[in-house]
CSV table of N, CA, C and O in Angstrom, one decimal:
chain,number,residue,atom,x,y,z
T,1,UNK,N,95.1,26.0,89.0
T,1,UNK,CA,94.3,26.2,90.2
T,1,UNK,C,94.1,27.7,90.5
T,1,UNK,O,95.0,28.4,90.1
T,2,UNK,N,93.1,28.1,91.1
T,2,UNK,CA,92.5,29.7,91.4
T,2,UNK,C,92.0,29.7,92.5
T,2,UNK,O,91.6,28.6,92.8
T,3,UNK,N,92.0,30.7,93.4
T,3,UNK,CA,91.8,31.3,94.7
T,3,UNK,C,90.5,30.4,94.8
T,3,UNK,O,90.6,29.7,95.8
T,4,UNK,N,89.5,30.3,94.1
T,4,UNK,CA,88.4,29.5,94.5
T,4,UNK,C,88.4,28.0,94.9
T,4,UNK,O,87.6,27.5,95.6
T,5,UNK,N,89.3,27.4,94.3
T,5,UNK,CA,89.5,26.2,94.4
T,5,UNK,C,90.4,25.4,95.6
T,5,UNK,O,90.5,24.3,96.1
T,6,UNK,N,91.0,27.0,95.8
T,6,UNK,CA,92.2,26.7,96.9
T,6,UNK,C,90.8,27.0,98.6
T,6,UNK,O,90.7,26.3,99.6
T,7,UNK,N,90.1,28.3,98.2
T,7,UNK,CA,89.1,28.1,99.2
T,7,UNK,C,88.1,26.8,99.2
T,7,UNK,O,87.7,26.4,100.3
T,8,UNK,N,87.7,26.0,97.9
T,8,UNK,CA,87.2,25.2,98.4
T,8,UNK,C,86.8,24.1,99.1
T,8,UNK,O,85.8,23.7,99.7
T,9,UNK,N,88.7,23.8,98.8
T,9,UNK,CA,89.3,22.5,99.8
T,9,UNK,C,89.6,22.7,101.0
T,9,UNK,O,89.4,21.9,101.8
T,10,UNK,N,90.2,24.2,101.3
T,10,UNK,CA,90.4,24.4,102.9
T,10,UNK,C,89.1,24.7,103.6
T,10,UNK,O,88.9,24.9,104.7
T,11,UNK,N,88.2,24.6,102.6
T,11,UNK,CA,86.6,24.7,103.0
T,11,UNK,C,86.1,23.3,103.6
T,11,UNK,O,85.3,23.3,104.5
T,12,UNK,N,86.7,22.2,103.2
T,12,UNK,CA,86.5,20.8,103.2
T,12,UNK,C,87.3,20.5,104.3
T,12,UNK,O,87.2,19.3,104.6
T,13,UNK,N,87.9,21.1,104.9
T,13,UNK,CA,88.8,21.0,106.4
T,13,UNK,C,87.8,21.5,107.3
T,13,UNK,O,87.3,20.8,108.1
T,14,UNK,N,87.7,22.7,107.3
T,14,UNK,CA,87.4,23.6,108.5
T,14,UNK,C,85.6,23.5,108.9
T,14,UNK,O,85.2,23.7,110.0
T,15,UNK,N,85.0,23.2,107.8
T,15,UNK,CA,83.7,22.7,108.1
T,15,UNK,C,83.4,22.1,108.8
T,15,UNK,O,84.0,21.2,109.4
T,16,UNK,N,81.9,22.5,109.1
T,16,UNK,CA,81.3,21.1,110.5
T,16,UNK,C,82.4,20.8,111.6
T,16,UNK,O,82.7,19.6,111.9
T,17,UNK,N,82.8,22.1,112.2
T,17,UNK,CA,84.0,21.8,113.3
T,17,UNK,C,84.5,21.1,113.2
T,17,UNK,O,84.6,20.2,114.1
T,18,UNK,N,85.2,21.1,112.1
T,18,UNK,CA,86.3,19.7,112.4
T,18,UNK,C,87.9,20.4,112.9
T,18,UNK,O,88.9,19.8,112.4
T,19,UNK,N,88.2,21.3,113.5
T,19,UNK,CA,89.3,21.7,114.1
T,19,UNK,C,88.9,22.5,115.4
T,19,UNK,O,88.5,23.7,115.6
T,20,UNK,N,89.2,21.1,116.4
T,20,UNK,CA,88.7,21.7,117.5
T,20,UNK,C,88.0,22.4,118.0
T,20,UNK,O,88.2,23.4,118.8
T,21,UNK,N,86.1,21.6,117.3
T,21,UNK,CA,84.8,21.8,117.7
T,21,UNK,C,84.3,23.3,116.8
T,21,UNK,O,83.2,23.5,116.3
T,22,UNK,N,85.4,23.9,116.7
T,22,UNK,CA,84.8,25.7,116.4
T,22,UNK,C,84.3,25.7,115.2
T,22,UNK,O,84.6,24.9,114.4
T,23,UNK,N,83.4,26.7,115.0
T,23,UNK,CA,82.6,27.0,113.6
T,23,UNK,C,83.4,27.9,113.1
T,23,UNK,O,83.9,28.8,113.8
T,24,UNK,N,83.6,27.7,111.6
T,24,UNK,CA,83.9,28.6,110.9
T,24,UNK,C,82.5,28.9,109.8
T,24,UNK,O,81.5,28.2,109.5
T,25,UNK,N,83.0,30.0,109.4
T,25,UNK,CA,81.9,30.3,108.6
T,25,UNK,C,82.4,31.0,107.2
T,25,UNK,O,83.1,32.0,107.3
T,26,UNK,N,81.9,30.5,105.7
T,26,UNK,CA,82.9,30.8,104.7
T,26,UNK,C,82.0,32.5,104.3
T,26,UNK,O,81.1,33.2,104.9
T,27,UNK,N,82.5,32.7,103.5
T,27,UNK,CA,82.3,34.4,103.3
T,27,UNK,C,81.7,34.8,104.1
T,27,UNK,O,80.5,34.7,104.0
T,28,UNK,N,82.3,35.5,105.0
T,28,UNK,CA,81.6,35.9,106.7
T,28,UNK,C,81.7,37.1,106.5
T,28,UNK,O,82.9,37.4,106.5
T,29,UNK,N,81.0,38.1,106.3
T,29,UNK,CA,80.8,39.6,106.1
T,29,UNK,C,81.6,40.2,107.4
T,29,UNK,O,81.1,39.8,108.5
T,30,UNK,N,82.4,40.9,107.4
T,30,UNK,CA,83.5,41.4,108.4
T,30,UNK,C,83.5,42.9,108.0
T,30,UNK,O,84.6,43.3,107.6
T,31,UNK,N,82.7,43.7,107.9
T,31,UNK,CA,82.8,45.0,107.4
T,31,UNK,C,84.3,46.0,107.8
T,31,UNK,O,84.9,46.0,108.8
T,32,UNK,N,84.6,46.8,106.4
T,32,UNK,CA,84.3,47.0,105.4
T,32,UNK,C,84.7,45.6,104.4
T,32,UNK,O,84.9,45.8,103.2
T,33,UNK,N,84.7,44.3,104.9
T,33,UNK,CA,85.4,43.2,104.6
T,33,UNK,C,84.9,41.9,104.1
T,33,UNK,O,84.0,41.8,104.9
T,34,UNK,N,84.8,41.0,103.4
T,34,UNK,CA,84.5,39.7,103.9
T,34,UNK,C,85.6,39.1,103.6
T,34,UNK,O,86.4,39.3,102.7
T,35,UNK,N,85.4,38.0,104.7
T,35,UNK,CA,86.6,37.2,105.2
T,35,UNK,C,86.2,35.7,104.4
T,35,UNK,O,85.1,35.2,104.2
T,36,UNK,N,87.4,35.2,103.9
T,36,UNK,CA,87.1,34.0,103.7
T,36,UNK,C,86.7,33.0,104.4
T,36,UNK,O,85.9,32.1,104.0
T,37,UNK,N,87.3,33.1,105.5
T,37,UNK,CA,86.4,32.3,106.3
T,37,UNK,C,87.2,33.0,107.3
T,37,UNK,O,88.3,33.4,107.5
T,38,UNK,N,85.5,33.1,108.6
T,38,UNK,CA,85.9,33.3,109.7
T,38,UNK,C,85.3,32.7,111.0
T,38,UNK,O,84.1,32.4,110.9
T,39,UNK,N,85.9,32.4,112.3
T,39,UNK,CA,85.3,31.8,113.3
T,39,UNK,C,85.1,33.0,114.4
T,39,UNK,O,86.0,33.6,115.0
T,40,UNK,N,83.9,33.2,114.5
T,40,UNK,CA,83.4,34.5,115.1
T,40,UNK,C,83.7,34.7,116.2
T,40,UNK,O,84.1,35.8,116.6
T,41,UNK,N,83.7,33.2,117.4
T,41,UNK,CA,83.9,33.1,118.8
T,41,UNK,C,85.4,33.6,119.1
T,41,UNK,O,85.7,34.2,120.1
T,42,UNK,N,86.4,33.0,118.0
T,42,UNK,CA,87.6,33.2,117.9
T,42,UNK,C,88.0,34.6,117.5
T,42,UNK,O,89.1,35.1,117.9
T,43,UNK,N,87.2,35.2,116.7
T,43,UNK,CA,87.7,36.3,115.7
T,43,UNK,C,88.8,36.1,115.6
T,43,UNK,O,89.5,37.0,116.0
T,44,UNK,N,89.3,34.9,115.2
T,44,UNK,CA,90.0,33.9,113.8
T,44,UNK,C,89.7,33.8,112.6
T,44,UNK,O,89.0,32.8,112.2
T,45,UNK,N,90.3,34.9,111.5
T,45,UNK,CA,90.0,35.0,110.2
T,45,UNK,C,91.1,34.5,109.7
T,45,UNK,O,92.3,34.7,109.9
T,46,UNK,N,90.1,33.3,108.4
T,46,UNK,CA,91.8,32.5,107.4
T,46,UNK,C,91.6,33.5,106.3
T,46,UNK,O,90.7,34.4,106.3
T,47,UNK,N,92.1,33.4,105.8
T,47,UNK,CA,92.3,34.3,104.2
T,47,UNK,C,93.0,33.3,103.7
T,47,UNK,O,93.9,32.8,104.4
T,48,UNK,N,92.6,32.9,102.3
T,48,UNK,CA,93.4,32.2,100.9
T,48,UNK,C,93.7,32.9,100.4
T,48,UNK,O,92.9,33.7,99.9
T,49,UNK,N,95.0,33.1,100.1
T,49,UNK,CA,95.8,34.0,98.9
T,49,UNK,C,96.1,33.6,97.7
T,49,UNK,O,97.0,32.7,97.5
T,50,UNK,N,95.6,34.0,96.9
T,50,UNK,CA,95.8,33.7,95.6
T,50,UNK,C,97.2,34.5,95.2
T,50,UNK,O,97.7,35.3,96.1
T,51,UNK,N,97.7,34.4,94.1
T,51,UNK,CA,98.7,34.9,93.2
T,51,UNK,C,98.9,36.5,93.2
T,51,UNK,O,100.0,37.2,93.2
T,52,UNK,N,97.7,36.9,93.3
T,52,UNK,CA,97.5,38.6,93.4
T,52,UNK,C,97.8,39.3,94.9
T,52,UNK,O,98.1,40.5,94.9
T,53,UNK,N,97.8,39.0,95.4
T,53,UNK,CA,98.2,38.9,97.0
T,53,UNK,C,99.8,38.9,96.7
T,53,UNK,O,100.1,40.0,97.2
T,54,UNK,N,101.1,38.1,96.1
T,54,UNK,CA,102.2,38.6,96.1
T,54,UNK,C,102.6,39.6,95.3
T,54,UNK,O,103.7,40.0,95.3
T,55,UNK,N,101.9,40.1,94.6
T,55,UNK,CA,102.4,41.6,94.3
T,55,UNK,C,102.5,42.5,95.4
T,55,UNK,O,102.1,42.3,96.5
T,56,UNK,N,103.1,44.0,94.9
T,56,UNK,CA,103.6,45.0,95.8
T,56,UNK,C,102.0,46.0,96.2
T,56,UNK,O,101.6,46.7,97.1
T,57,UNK,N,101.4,45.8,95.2
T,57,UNK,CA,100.0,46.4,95.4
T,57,UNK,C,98.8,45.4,96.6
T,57,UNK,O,97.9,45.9,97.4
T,58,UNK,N,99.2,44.0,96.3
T,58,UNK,CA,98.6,43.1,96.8
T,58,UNK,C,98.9,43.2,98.0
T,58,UNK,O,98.0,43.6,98.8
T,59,UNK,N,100.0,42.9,98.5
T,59,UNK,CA,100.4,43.0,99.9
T,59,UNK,C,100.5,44.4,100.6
T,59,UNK,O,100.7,44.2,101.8
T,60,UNK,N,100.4,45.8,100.1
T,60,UNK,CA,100.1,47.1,100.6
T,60,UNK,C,98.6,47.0,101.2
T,60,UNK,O,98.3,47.2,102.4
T,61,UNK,N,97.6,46.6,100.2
T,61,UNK,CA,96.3,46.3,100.3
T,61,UNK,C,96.0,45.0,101.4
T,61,UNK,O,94.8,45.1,101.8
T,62,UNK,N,96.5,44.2,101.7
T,62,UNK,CA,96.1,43.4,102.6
T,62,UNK,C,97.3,43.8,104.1
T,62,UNK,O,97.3,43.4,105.3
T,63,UNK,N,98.1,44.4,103.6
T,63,UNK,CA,98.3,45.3,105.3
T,63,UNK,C,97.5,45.9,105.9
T,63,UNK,O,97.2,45.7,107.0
T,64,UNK,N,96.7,47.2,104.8
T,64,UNK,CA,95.7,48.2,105.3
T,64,UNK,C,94.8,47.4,105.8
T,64,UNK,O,94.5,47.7,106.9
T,65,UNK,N,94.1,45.9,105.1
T,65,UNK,CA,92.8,45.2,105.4
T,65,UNK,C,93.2,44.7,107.1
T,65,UNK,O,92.5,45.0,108.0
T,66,UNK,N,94.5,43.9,107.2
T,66,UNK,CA,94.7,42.9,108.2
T,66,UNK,C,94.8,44.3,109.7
T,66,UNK,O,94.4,44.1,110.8
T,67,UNK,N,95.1,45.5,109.3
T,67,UNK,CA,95.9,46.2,110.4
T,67,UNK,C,94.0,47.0,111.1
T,67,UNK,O,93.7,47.5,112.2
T,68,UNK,N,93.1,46.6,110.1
T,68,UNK,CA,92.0,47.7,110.3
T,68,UNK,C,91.2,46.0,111.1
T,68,UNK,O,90.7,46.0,112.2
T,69,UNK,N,91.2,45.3,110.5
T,69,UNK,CA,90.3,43.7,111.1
T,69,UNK,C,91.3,43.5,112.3
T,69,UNK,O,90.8,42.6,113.0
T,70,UNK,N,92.5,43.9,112.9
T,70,UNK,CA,93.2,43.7,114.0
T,70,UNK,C,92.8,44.6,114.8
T,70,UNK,O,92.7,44.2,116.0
T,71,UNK,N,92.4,46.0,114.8
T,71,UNK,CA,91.7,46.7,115.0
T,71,UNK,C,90.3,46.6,115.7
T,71,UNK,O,89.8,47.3,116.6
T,72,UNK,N,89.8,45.6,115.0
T,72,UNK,CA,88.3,45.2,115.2
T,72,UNK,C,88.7,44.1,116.4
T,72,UNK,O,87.6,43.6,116.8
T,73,UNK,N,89.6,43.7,116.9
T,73,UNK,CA,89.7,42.5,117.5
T,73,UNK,C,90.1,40.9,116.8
T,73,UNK,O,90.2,39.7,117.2
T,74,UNK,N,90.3,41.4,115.8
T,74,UNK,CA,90.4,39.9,114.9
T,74,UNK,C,92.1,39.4,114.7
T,74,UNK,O,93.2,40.0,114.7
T,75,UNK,N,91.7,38.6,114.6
T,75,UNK,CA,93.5,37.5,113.9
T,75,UNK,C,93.4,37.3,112.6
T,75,UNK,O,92.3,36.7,112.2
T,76,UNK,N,94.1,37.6,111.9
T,76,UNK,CA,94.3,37.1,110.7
T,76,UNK,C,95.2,36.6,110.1
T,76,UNK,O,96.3,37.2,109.9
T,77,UNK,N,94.9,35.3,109.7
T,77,UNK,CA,96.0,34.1,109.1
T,77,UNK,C,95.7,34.0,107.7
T,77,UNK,O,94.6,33.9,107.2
T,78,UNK,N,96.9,34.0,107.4
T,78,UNK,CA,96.6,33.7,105.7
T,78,UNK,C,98.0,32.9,105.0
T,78,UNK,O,99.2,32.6,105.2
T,79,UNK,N,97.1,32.7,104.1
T,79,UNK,CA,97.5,31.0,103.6
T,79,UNK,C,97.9,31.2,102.3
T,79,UNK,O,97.2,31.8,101.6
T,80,UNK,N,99.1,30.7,101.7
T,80,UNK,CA,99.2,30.8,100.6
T,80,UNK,C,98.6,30.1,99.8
T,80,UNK,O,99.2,29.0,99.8
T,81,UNK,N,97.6,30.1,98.9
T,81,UNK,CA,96.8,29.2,97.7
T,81,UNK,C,97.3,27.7,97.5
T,81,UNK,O,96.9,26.5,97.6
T,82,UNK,N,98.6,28.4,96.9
T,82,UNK,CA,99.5,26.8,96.4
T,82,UNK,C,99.6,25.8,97.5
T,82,UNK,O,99.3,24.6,97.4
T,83,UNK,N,100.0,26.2,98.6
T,83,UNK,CA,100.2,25.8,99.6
T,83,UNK,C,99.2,24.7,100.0
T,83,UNK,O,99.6,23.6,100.4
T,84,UNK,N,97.8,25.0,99.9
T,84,UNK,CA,96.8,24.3,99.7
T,84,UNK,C,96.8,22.6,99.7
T,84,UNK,O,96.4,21.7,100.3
T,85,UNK,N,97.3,22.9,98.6
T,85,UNK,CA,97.1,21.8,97.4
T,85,UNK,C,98.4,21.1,97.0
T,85,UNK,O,98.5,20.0,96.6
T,86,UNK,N,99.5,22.2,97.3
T,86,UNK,CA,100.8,21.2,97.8
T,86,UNK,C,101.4,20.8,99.0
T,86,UNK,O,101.7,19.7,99.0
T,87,UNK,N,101.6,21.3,99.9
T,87,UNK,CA,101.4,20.9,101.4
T,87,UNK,C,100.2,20.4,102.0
T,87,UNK,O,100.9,19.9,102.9
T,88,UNK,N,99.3,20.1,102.2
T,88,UNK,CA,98.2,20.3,102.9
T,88,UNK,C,98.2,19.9,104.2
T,88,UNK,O,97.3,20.3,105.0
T,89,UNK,N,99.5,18.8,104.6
T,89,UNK,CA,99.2,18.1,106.0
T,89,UNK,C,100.0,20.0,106.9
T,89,UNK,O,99.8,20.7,107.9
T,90,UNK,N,100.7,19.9,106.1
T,90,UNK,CA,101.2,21.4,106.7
T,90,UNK,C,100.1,22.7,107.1
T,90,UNK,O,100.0,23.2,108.2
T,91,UNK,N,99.6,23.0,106.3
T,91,UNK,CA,98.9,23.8,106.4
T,91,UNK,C,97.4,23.5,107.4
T,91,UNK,O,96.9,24.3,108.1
T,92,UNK,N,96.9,22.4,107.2
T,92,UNK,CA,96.4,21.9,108.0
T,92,UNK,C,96.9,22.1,109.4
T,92,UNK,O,96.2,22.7,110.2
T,93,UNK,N,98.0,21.6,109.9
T,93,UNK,CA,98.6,21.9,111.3
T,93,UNK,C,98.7,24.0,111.7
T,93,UNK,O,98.5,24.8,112.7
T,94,UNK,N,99.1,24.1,110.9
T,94,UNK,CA,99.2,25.7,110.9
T,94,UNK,C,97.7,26.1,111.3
T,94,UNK,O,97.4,26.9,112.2
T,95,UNK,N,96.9,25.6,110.6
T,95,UNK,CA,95.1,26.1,110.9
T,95,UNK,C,95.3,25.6,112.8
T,95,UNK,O,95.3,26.3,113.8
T,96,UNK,N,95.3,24.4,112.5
T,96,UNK,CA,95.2,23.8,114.1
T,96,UNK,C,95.9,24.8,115.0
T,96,UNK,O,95.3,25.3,115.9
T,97,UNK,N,97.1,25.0,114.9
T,97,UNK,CA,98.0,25.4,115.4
T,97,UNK,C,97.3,26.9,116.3
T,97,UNK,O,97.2,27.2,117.5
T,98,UNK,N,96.9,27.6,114.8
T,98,UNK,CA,96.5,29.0,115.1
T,98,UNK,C,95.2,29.0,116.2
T,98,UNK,O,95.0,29.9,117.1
T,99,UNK,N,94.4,28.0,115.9
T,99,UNK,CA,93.0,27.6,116.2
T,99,UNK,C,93.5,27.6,118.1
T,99,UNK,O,93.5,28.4,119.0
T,100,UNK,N,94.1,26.2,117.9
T,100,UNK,CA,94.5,26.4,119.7
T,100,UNK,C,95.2,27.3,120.2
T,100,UNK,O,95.0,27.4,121.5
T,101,UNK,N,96.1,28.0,119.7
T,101,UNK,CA,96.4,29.2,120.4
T,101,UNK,C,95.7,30.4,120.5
T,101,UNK,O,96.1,31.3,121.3
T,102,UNK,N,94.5,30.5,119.7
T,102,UNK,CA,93.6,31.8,119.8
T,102,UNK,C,92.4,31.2,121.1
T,102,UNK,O,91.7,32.0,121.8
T,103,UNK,N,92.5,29.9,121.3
T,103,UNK,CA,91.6,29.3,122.3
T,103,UNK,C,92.0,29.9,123.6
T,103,UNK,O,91.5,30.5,124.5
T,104,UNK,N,93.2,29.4,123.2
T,104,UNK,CA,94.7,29.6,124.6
T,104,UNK,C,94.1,30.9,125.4
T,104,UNK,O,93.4,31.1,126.4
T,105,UNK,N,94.7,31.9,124.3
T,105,UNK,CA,94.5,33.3,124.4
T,105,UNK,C,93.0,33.8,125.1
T,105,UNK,O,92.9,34.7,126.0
T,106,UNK,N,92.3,33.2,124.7
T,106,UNK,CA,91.0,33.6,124.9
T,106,UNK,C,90.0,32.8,126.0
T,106,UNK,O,88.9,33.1,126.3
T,107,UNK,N,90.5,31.9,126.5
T,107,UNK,CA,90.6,30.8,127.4
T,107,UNK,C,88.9,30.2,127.3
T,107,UNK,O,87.9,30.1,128.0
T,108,UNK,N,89.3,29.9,126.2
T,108,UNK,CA,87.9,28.7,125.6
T,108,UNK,C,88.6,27.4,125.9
T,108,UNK,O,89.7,27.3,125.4
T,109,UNK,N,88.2,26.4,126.6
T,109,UNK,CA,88.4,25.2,126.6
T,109,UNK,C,88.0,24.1,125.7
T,109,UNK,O,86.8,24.0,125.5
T,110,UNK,N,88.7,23.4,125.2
T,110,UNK,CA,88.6,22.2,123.9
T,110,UNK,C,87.8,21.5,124.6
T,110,UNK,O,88.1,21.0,125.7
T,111,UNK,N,86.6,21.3,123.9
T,111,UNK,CA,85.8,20.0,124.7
T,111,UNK,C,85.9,18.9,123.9
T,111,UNK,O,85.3,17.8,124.2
């Protein structure tokens, strides 16, 4: 399995609001950035992490990205790839999870 495949299926979740009404949107241009997917109203960004991501270069590089998009106002949650596709009811709640507490935060009400 590859980063693409791991976005495809968490693509197959988060679509057509299906986690509490909100749109996400997949390669969402977030300058200097694009986000795997992001929900704009939320500025709730997921990131899929592929394999390259646990390296020491990988994770220096998505500090500098997450600390500059927190910066902008944004959240960023990120997901381990594998995780995907071996957990899913887990990670699935984790999306939810983050989803209603950025609502919380932001005091959008679930309709």
């Amino acid at each position: 399995a590859n980063a693409n495949e791991y976005a495809h299926t968490l693509w197959q979740w988060v679509r057509n609001r299906q986690i509490c009404r909100q749109k996400f949107r997949r390669e969402h241009p977030v300058p200097p950035y694009t986000a795997d997917f992001c929900c704009i109203e939320l500025k709730l960004i997921l990131e899929v992490d592929g394999a390259e991501h646990l390296t020491e270069t990988g994770q220096q590089h998505d500090r500098v990205r997450d600390e500059l998009l927190a910066k902008q106002g944004y959240r960023v949650v990120r997901i381990a790839g594998y995780d995907v596709l071996q957990k899913p009811e887990e990670v699935l709640k984790q999306i939810e999870d983050q989803v209603r507490k950025r609502m919380q935060e932001m005091k959008i009400a679930e309709s």
